[in-house]
Amino acid sequence: MQNIIAVIWDFDKTLIDGNMQDPIFEEYHIDKAKFWQHVNALPARYSKEGVKVNADTIYLNQFIKDAQNGIFKGLNNEKLKTFGQKQKYYHGVPEIFKNLQRVVEENPKYREYNIKVEHYIVSTGMSAIIKGSAVMPYVEAIWGCDLIEGLDGEKHKIISEVGYTIDNTTKTRALFEINKGVPQHPEIDVNARMSDALRRVAFPNMIYIADGPSDVPAFSVVKKFGGSTFAIYPKGNSKAFRQVEQLREDGRIDMYAEADYREGTTAYMWLTHKVDEIAERIYKTEKESLEGAVSAAPRHLV
């Protein structure tokens, strides 16, 4: 029975106003605009040297370099986790996580078929920060970038190597891992053949939520296989509005709204309605399947 509804979230500018690294810059008194300007110039700089780098994740190398040079003194995974508590969430976060789960939890017929809502985060950001955030108690699994620690000159832990990365293209791999149930069963090889019936989360039972063009690969995969897609833009940001409107015109997303998840907002109503719509479809499908599998009891011939 494919009774799981997966709500899959981007993090930066989707759940929070800005980037998750903003509190780091604030604590260490670093000009974030200059930092990102420098990072964004790195791909072109290395290209001139004949070296290809991943534009989505090269920022990790800069963080490590700056930590090693004392700019981000003492920055390790435990320290990164504390920055998860300093995020500037959009209105209605993290409450929207529980509210979407309540759509099915408070409906007796959905409970009868054990229909559930699970939340996932797929981000090019730092896993450690997400793990320390207010949404983590509601999340089934996360995909993000992991950093390996070493020791600084004073024998204190410090970020020193890139361990695992996810970029805007490999986010699609995470979708198939959710589809096949890899978070719950790590022994499953995501590239192994698996029949649709055995996949834990059917694509039509997925809702993917993100903020813009960088998520086109993930939007496209979810849409291609029958799932739902939703984009967010900050209130009053006309540039971001035009971007998500273009995504809608191009057929990448089903709907978009201002970044406000409080009850009564467009985002709240669309997401709760979509969860209910998917749950109702699962309920009807499973009910019909069960009824079709049960034959009528034999009776005496007259």
Tab-separated table of C-alpha atoms in Angstrom, residues 38-290:
chain	number	residue	atom	x	y	z
A	38	HIS	CA	33.788	36.303	-4.026
A	39	VAL	CA	32.296	32.787	-4.079
A	40	ASN	CA	30.210	33.467	-7.183
A	41	ALA	CA	33.341	34.573	-9.036
A	42	LEU	CA	35.253	31.365	-8.234
A	43	PRO	CA	33.890	29.139	-11.050
A	44	ALA	CA	35.061	31.603	-13.722
A	45	ARG	CA	38.394	32.081	-11.982
A	46	TYR	CA	39.097	28.351	-11.778
A	47	SER	CA	37.848	27.826	-15.323
A	48	LYS	CA	40.653	30.075	-16.573
A	49	GLU	CA	43.034	27.663	-14.839
A	50	GLY	CA	41.416	24.719	-16.621
A	51	VAL	CA	39.642	23.489	-13.489
A	52	LYS	CA	35.921	22.782	-13.291
A	53	VAL	CA	34.118	23.380	-10.011
A	54	ASN	CA	30.510	22.956	-8.960
A	55	ALA	CA	28.973	26.421	-8.727
A	56	ASP	CA	26.318	25.172	-6.286
A	57	THR	CA	28.767	23.810	-3.718
A	58	ILE	CA	32.087	25.654	-4.151
A	59	TYR	CA	31.021	27.861	-1.229
A	60	LEU	CA	31.796	24.925	1.082
A	61	ASN	CA	35.462	25.052	0.094
A	62	GLN	CA	35.527	28.761	0.919
A	63	PHE	CA	33.992	28.171	4.340
A	64	ILE	CA	36.618	25.510	5.061
A	65	LYS	CA	39.439	27.749	3.843
A	66	ASP	CA	38.216	30.662	5.957
A	67	ALA	CA	37.807	28.417	9.004
A	68	GLN	CA	41.363	27.116	8.598
A	69	ASN	CA	42.639	30.693	8.298
A	70	GLY	CA	40.895	31.789	11.490
A	71	ILE	CA	38.201	33.919	9.871
A	72	PHE	CA	35.575	31.453	11.077
A	73	LYS	CA	37.535	30.447	14.160
A	74	GLY	CA	36.241	27.313	15.885
A	75	LEU	CA	33.636	26.564	13.210
A	76	ASN	CA	32.771	22.879	13.484
A	77	ASN	CA	29.641	20.785	13.043
A	78	GLU	CA	28.451	21.346	16.594
A	79	LYS	CA	28.856	25.092	16.132
A	80	LEU	CA	27.040	24.929	12.791
A	81	LYS	CA	24.168	23.148	14.496
A	82	THR	CA	23.699	26.090	16.885
A	83	PHE	CA	23.118	28.386	13.907
A	84	GLY	CA	20.054	26.306	13.129
A	85	GLN	CA	18.447	27.947	16.162
A	86	LYS	CA	19.048	31.433	14.731
A	87	GLN	CA	17.201	31.126	11.428
A	88	LYS	CA	14.646	33.748	10.341
A	89	TYR	CA	11.665	31.623	9.400
A	90	TYR	CA	8.827	32.803	7.248
A	91	HIS	CA	5.514	33.268	9.053
A	92	GLY	CA	3.838	29.933	9.744
A	93	VAL	CA	7.057	27.909	9.991
A	94	PRO	CA	7.411	25.388	11.591
A	95	GLU	CA	3.648	25.217	12.305
A	96	ILE	CA	2.849	24.335	8.679
A	97	PHE	CA	4.681	21.021	9.116
A	98	LYS	CA	2.300	19.855	11.828
A	99	ASN	CA	-0.742	21.425	10.168
A	100	LEU	CA	-0.210	19.385	7.008
A	101	GLN	CA	0.127	16.206	9.058
A	102	ARG	CA	-3.098	17.023	10.892
A	103	VAL	CA	-5.007	17.032	7.602
A	104	VAL	CA	-4.751	13.237	7.561
A	105	GLU	CA	-4.355	12.557	11.285
A	106	GLU	CA	-7.705	14.144	12.137
A	107	ASN	CA	-9.677	12.404	9.385
A	108	PRO	CA	-11.019	8.987	10.512
A	109	LYS	CA	-11.197	7.482	7.027
A	110	TYR	CA	-7.577	8.432	6.313
A	111	ARG	CA	-6.493	6.961	9.635
A	112	GLU	CA	-8.333	3.744	8.731
A	113	TYR	CA	-5.952	3.261	5.814
A	114	ASN	CA	-2.936	4.539	7.774
A	115	ILE	CA	-2.337	7.424	5.379
A	116	LYS	CA	0.515	9.616	6.613
A	117	VAL	CA	2.284	12.862	5.728
A	118	GLU	CA	6.079	12.828	5.911
A	119	HIS	CA	8.306	15.890	5.530
A	120	TYR	CA	11.686	15.859	3.800
A	121	ILE	CA	14.256	18.597	3.250
A	122	VAL	CA	16.478	18.602	0.167
A	123	SER	CA	18.971	21.465	0.237
A	124	THR	CA	22.328	22.532	-1.164
A	125	GLY	CA	22.948	24.047	2.266
A	126	MET	CA	24.702	22.622	5.308
A	127	SER	CA	23.123	19.562	6.916
A	128	ALA	CA	24.402	20.477	10.381
A	129	ILE	CA	22.504	23.780	10.360
A	130	ILE	CA	19.291	22.069	9.273
A	131	LYS	CA	19.709	19.478	12.037
A	132	GLY	CA	19.752	22.277	14.600
A	133	SER	CA	16.726	24.065	13.178
A	134	ALA	CA	13.172	24.293	14.498
A	135	VAL	CA	11.774	22.148	11.677
A	136	MET	CA	13.954	19.119	12.400
A	137	PRO	CA	11.521	17.470	14.883
A	138	TYR	CA	8.977	17.191	12.057
A	139	VAL	CA	11.329	15.909	9.362
A	140	GLU	CA	11.675	12.293	8.275
A	141	ALA	CA	15.024	12.771	6.514
A	142	ILE	CA	17.241	15.493	5.073
A	143	TRP	CA	19.651	15.800	2.170
A	144	GLY	CA	22.282	18.491	2.457
A	145	CYS	CA	26.038	19.020	2.460
A	146	ASP	CA	28.137	17.345	5.165
A	147	LEU	CA	31.535	18.555	6.305
A	148	ILE	CA	34.293	16.432	7.821
A	149	GLU	CA	36.098	17.766	10.876
A	150	GLY	CA	39.786	17.910	11.639
A	151	LEU	CA	41.804	19.596	14.392
A	152	ASP	CA	43.114	23.146	14.386
A	153	GLY	CA	46.444	24.236	15.865
A	154	GLU	CA	44.929	24.194	19.341
A	155	LYS	CA	43.607	20.637	18.864
A	156	HIS	CA	40.009	21.836	18.628
A	157	LYS	CA	37.594	20.385	16.093
A	158	ILE	CA	37.159	22.459	12.958
A	159	ILE	CA	35.611	21.876	9.526
A	160	SER	CA	38.390	20.627	7.258
A	161	GLU	CA	37.016	18.616	4.326
A	162	VAL	CA	33.927	18.280	2.171
A	163	GLY	CA	32.218	14.986	2.896
A	164	TYR	CA	28.936	14.821	0.992
A	165	THR	CA	27.415	17.374	-1.328
A	166	ILE	CA	24.108	17.849	-3.057
A	167	ASP	CA	23.553	20.351	-5.834
A	168	ASN	CA	20.505	21.486	-7.758
A	169	THR	CA	20.866	18.614	-10.238
A	170	THR	CA	21.560	15.809	-7.764
A	171	LYS	CA	18.478	16.856	-5.819
A	172	THR	CA	16.691	14.615	-8.314
A	173	ARG	CA	18.563	11.616	-6.892
A	174	ALA	CA	17.106	12.454	-3.485
A	175	LEU	CA	13.625	12.323	-5.008
A	176	PHE	CA	14.206	8.773	-6.239
A	177	GLU	CA	15.638	7.798	-2.853
A	178	ILE	CA	12.425	9.031	-1.224
A	179	ASN	CA	10.453	7.207	-3.902
A	180	LYS	CA	12.202	3.905	-3.193
A	181	GLY	CA	12.333	4.266	0.597
A	182	VAL	CA	16.103	4.578	0.968
A	183	PRO	CA	15.926	6.729	4.151
A	184	GLN	CA	13.999	3.952	5.901
A	185	HIS	CA	15.981	1.144	4.237
A	186	PRO	CA	19.569	2.319	3.558
A	187	GLU	CA	20.455	-1.087	2.145
A	188	ILE	CA	18.415	-0.285	-0.973
A	189	ASP	CA	20.496	0.791	-3.968
A	190	VAL	CA	18.690	3.726	-5.560
A	191	ASN	CA	19.916	2.564	-8.985
A	192	ALA	CA	18.554	-0.961	-8.567
A	193	ARG	CA	15.462	-1.966	-10.498
A	194	MET	CA	12.274	-1.823	-8.419
A	195	SER	CA	8.688	-2.285	-9.536
A	196	ASP	CA	6.351	0.670	-9.077
A	197	ALA	CA	4.195	-1.322	-6.659
A	198	LEU	CA	7.123	-1.830	-4.262
A	199	ARG	CA	8.188	1.809	-4.164
A	200	ARG	CA	7.449	3.358	-0.789
A	201	VAL	CA	6.312	6.805	-1.970
A	202	ALA	CA	4.654	7.068	-5.372
A	203	PHE	CA	5.585	10.217	-7.291
A	204	PRO	CA	1.910	11.267	-7.557
A	205	ASN	CA	1.971	11.362	-3.737
A	206	MET	CA	4.793	13.933	-3.660
A	207	ILE	CA	4.596	17.705	-3.237
A	208	TYR	CA	7.809	19.616	-3.977
A	209	ILE	CA	8.163	23.153	-2.596
A	210	ALA	CA	10.990	25.535	-3.498
A	211	ASP	CA	11.736	29.143	-4.356
A	212	GLY	CA	12.825	29.380	-7.938
A	213	PRO	CA	14.716	28.553	-11.147
A	214	SER	CA	17.552	26.649	-9.464
A	215	ASP	CA	15.040	23.934	-8.582
A	216	VAL	CA	13.897	23.358	-12.172
A	217	PRO	CA	15.499	19.854	-12.351
A	218	ALA	CA	13.583	18.715	-9.249
A	219	PHE	CA	10.379	20.471	-10.313
A	220	SER	CA	10.637	18.745	-13.701
A	221	VAL	CA	11.101	15.237	-12.290
A	222	VAL	CA	8.205	15.563	-9.854
A	223	LYS	CA	5.927	16.959	-12.573
A	224	LYS	CA	6.996	14.328	-15.113
A	225	PHE	CA	5.966	11.480	-12.830
A	226	GLY	CA	2.659	12.980	-11.722
A	227	GLY	CA	3.553	14.834	-8.532
A	228	SER	CA	2.669	18.378	-7.466
A	229	THR	CA	4.962	21.416	-7.478
A	230	PHE	CA	4.693	24.702	-5.611
A	231	ALA	CA	6.915	27.793	-5.571
A	232	ILE	CA	7.386	30.518	-2.979
A	233	TYR	CA	8.420	34.151	-3.371
A	234	PRO	CA	9.070	36.827	-0.704
A	235	LYS	CA	6.295	39.366	-0.240
A	236	GLY	CA	6.878	42.502	-2.288
A	237	ASN	CA	9.786	41.059	-4.296
A	238	SER	CA	8.760	41.743	-7.896
A	239	LYS	CA	11.841	40.044	-9.382
A	240	ALA	CA	11.135	36.823	-7.485
A	241	PHE	CA	7.459	37.087	-8.448
A	242	ARG	CA	8.343	37.293	-12.145
A	243	GLN	CA	10.601	34.254	-11.777
A	244	VAL	CA	7.918	32.031	-10.272
A	245	GLU	CA	5.324	33.308	-12.748
A	246	GLN	CA	7.678	32.290	-15.552
A	247	LEU	CA	8.021	28.852	-13.957
A	248	ARG	CA	4.240	28.543	-13.997
A	249	GLU	CA	4.007	29.670	-17.623
A	250	ASP	CA	6.684	27.126	-18.547
A	251	GLY	CA	4.724	24.345	-16.840
A	252	ARG	CA	7.364	23.743	-14.167
A	253	ILE	CA	5.065	24.443	-11.220
A	254	ASP	CA	1.372	24.031	-10.493
A	255	MET	CA	1.013	27.066	-8.252
A	256	TYR	CA	2.932	29.737	-6.354
A	257	ALA	CA	2.293	32.095	-3.455
A	258	GLU	CA	3.881	34.636	-1.136
A	259	ALA	CA	6.161	33.133	1.500
A	260	ASP	CA	3.645	33.050	4.340
A	261	TYR	CA	2.369	29.716	5.647
A	262	ARG	CA	-0.056	31.006	8.261
A	263	GLU	CA	-3.627	29.745	8.270
A	264	GLY	CA	-5.742	31.568	5.707
A	265	THR	CA	-2.871	32.416	3.344
A	266	THR	CA	-2.690	31.150	-0.232
A	267	ALA	CA	0.256	28.898	0.615
A	268	TYR	CA	-1.541	27.379	3.600
A	269	MET	CA	-4.780	26.783	1.709
A	270	TRP	CA	-3.164	25.356	-1.411
A	271	LEU	CA	-0.889	22.986	0.492
A	272	THR	CA	-3.563	21.726	2.893
A	273	HIS	CA	-5.993	21.279	-0.014
A	274	LYS	CA	-3.383	19.376	-2.023
A	275	VAL	CA	-2.587	17.055	0.895
A	276	ASP	CA	-6.299	16.377	1.357
A	277	GLU	CA	-6.727	15.787	-2.381
A	278	ILE	CA	-3.896	13.244	-2.467
A	279	ALA	CA	-5.136	11.552	0.713
A	280	GLU	CA	-8.641	11.260	-0.757
A	281	ARG	CA	-7.258	9.652	-3.914
A	282	ILE	CA	-5.208	7.161	-1.883
A	283	TYR	CA	-8.248	6.383	0.264
A	284	LYS	CA	-10.514	5.731	-2.723
A	285	THR	CA	-7.897	3.655	-4.532
A	286	GLU	CA	-7.165	1.466	-1.517
A	287	LYS	CA	-10.838	1.101	-0.627
A	288	GLU	CA	-11.733	0.008	-4.152
A	289	SER	CA	-8.762	-2.348	-4.233
A	290	LEU	CA	-9.805	-3.957	-0.959
